[in-house]
Short mmCIF file of C-alpha atoms and ligand atoms in Angstrom, two decimals:
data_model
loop_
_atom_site.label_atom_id
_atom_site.label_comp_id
_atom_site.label_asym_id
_atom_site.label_seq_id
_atom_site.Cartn_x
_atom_site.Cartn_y
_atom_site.Cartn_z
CA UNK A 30 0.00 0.00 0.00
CA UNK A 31 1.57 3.49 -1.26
CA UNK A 32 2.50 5.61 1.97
CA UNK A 33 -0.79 8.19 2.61
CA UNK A 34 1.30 11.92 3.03
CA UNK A 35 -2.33 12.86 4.37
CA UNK A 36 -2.41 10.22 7.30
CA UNK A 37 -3.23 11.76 10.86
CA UNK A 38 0.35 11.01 11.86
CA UNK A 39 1.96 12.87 8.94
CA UNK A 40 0.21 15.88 9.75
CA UNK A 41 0.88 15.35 13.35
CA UNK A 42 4.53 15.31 12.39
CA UNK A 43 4.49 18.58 10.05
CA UNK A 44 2.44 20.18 13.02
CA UNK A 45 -0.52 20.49 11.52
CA UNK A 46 -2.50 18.58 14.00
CA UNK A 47 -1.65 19.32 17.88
CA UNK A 48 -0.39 16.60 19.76
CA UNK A 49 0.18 15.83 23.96
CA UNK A 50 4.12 15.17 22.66
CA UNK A 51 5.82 13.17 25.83
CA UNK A 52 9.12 12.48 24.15
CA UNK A 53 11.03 13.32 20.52
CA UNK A 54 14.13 12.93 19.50
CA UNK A 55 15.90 12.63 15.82
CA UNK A 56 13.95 8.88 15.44
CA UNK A 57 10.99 9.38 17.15
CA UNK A 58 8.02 11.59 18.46
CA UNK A 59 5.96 10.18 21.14
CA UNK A 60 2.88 11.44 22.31
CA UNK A 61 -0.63 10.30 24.27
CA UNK A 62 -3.08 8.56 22.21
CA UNK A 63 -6.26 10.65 21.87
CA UNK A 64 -8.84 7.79 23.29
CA UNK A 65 -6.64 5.97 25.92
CA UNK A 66 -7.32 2.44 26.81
CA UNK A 67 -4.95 2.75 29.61
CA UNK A 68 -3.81 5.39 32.43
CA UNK A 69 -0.60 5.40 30.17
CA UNK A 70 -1.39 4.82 26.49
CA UNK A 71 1.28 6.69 24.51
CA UNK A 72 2.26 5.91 20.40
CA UNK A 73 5.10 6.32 19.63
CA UNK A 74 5.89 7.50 15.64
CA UNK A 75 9.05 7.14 13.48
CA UNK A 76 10.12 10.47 12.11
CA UNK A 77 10.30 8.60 8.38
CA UNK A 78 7.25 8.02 6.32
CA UNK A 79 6.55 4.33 7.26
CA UNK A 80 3.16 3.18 6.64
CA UNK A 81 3.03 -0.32 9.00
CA UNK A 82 5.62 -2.78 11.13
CA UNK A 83 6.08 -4.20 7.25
CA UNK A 84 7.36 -1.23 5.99
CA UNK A 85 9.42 -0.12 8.66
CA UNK A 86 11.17 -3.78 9.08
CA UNK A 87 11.97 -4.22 5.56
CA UNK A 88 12.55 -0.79 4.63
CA UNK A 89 13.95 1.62 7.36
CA UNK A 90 17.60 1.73 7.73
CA UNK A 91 19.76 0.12 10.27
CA UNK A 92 19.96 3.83 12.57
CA UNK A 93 16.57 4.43 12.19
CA UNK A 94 15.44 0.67 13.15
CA UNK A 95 17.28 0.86 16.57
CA UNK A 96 16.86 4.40 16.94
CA UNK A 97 13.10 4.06 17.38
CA UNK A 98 13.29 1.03 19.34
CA UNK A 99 15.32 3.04 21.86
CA UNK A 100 12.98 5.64 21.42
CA UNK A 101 10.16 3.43 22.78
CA UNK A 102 12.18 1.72 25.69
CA UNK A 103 12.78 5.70 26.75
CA UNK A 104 9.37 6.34 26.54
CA UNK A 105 8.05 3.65 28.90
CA UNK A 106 11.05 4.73 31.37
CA UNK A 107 10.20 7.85 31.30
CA UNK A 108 6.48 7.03 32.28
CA UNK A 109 8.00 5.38 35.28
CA UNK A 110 6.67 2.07 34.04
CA UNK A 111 9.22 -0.64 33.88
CA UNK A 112 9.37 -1.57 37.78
CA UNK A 113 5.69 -2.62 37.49
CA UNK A 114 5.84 -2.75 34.05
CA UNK A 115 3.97 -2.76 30.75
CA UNK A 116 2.98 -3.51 26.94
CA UNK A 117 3.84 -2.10 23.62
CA UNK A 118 2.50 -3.41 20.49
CA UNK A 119 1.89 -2.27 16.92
CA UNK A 120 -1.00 -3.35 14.55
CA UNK A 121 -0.46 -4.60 11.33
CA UNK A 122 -3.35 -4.73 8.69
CA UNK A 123 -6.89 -5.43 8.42
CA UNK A 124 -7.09 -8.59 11.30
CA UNK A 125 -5.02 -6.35 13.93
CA UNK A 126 -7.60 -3.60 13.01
CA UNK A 127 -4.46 -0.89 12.08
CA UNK A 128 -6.37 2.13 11.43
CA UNK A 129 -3.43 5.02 10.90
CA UNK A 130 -1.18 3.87 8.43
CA UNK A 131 1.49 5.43 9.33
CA UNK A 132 4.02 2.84 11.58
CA UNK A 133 3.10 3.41 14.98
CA UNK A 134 3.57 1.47 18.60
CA UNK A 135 1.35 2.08 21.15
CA UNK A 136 2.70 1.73 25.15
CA UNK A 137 0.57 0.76 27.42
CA UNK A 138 0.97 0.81 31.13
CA UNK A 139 -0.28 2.20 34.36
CA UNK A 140 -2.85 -1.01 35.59
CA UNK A 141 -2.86 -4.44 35.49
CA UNK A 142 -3.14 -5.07 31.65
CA UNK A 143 -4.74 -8.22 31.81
CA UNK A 144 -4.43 -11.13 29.34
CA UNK A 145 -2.34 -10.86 25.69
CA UNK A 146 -5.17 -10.90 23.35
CA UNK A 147 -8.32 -9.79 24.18
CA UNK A 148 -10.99 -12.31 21.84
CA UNK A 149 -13.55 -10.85 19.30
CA UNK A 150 -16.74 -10.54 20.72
P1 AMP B 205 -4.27 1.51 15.34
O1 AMP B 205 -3.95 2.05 13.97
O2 AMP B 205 -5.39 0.52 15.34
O3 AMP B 205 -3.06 0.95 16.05
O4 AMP B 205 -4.82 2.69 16.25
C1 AMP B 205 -4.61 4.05 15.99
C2 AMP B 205 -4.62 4.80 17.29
O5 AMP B 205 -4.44 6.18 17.02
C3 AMP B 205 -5.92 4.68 18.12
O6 AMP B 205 -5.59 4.19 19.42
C4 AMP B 205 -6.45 6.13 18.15
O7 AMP B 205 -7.08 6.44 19.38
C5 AMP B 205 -5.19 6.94 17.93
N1 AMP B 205 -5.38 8.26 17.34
C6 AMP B 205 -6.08 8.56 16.23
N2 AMP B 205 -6.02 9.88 15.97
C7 AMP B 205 -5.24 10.42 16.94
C8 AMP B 205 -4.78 11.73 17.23
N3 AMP B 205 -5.11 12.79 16.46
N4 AMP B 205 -3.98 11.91 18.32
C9 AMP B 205 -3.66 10.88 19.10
N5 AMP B 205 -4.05 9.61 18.87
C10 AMP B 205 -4.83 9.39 17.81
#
């Protein structure tokens, strides 16, 4: 699927759209998700135009790979969530229900998060 320059997390990056930001740096911009399912729900965003986990694994570079990775570790630190700890994932396509296609993760922490994968109703 050809990268969407229009997506909600482009214009977030441009600054077109506001954002809580939490945490940037030359990989990464991290901010709170705008419906939280969590008391700590942050996404965190790679600066490069990245439209899922399949882009971004096959296509980023090396730098920017482990850049963002680092990015997210420091974002959960920074939440003061890794003594009790927490969850980031990423969706992927239409059966992990990704709805912003640009390559996001989302952190999760601040309660109990309960079980991996929550079943379809
Ligand atoms: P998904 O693509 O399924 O991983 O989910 C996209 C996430 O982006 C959802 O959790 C939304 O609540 C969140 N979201 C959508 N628009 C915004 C926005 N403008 N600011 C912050 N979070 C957003």
């Amino acid at each position: 699927m050809a990268y969407d320059k229009n997506n909600v997390f482009a214009r977030i990056l441009r600054g077109e759209i506001p954002c809580k930001k939490v945490y940037e740096d030359e990989f990464a911009l991290a901010f709170d998700d705008i419906s939280p399912q969590a008391p700590t729900h942050v996404l965190v965003i790679p600066k490069g135009e990245y439209g899922s986990m399949d882009d971004f694994s096959e296509n980023a570079g090396d730098a920017e790979i482990a850049g963002f990775f680092r990015a997210v570790g420091r974002v959960a630190r920074q939440a003061g969530a890794v003594e009790k700890g927490y969850r980031f994932l990423s969706n992927c396509g239409p059966d992990a229900h990704q709805e912003v296609f640009h390559f996001h993760v989302h952190v999760f922490a601040g309660r109990e998060l309960g079980g991996m994968i929550r079943r379809p109703k």
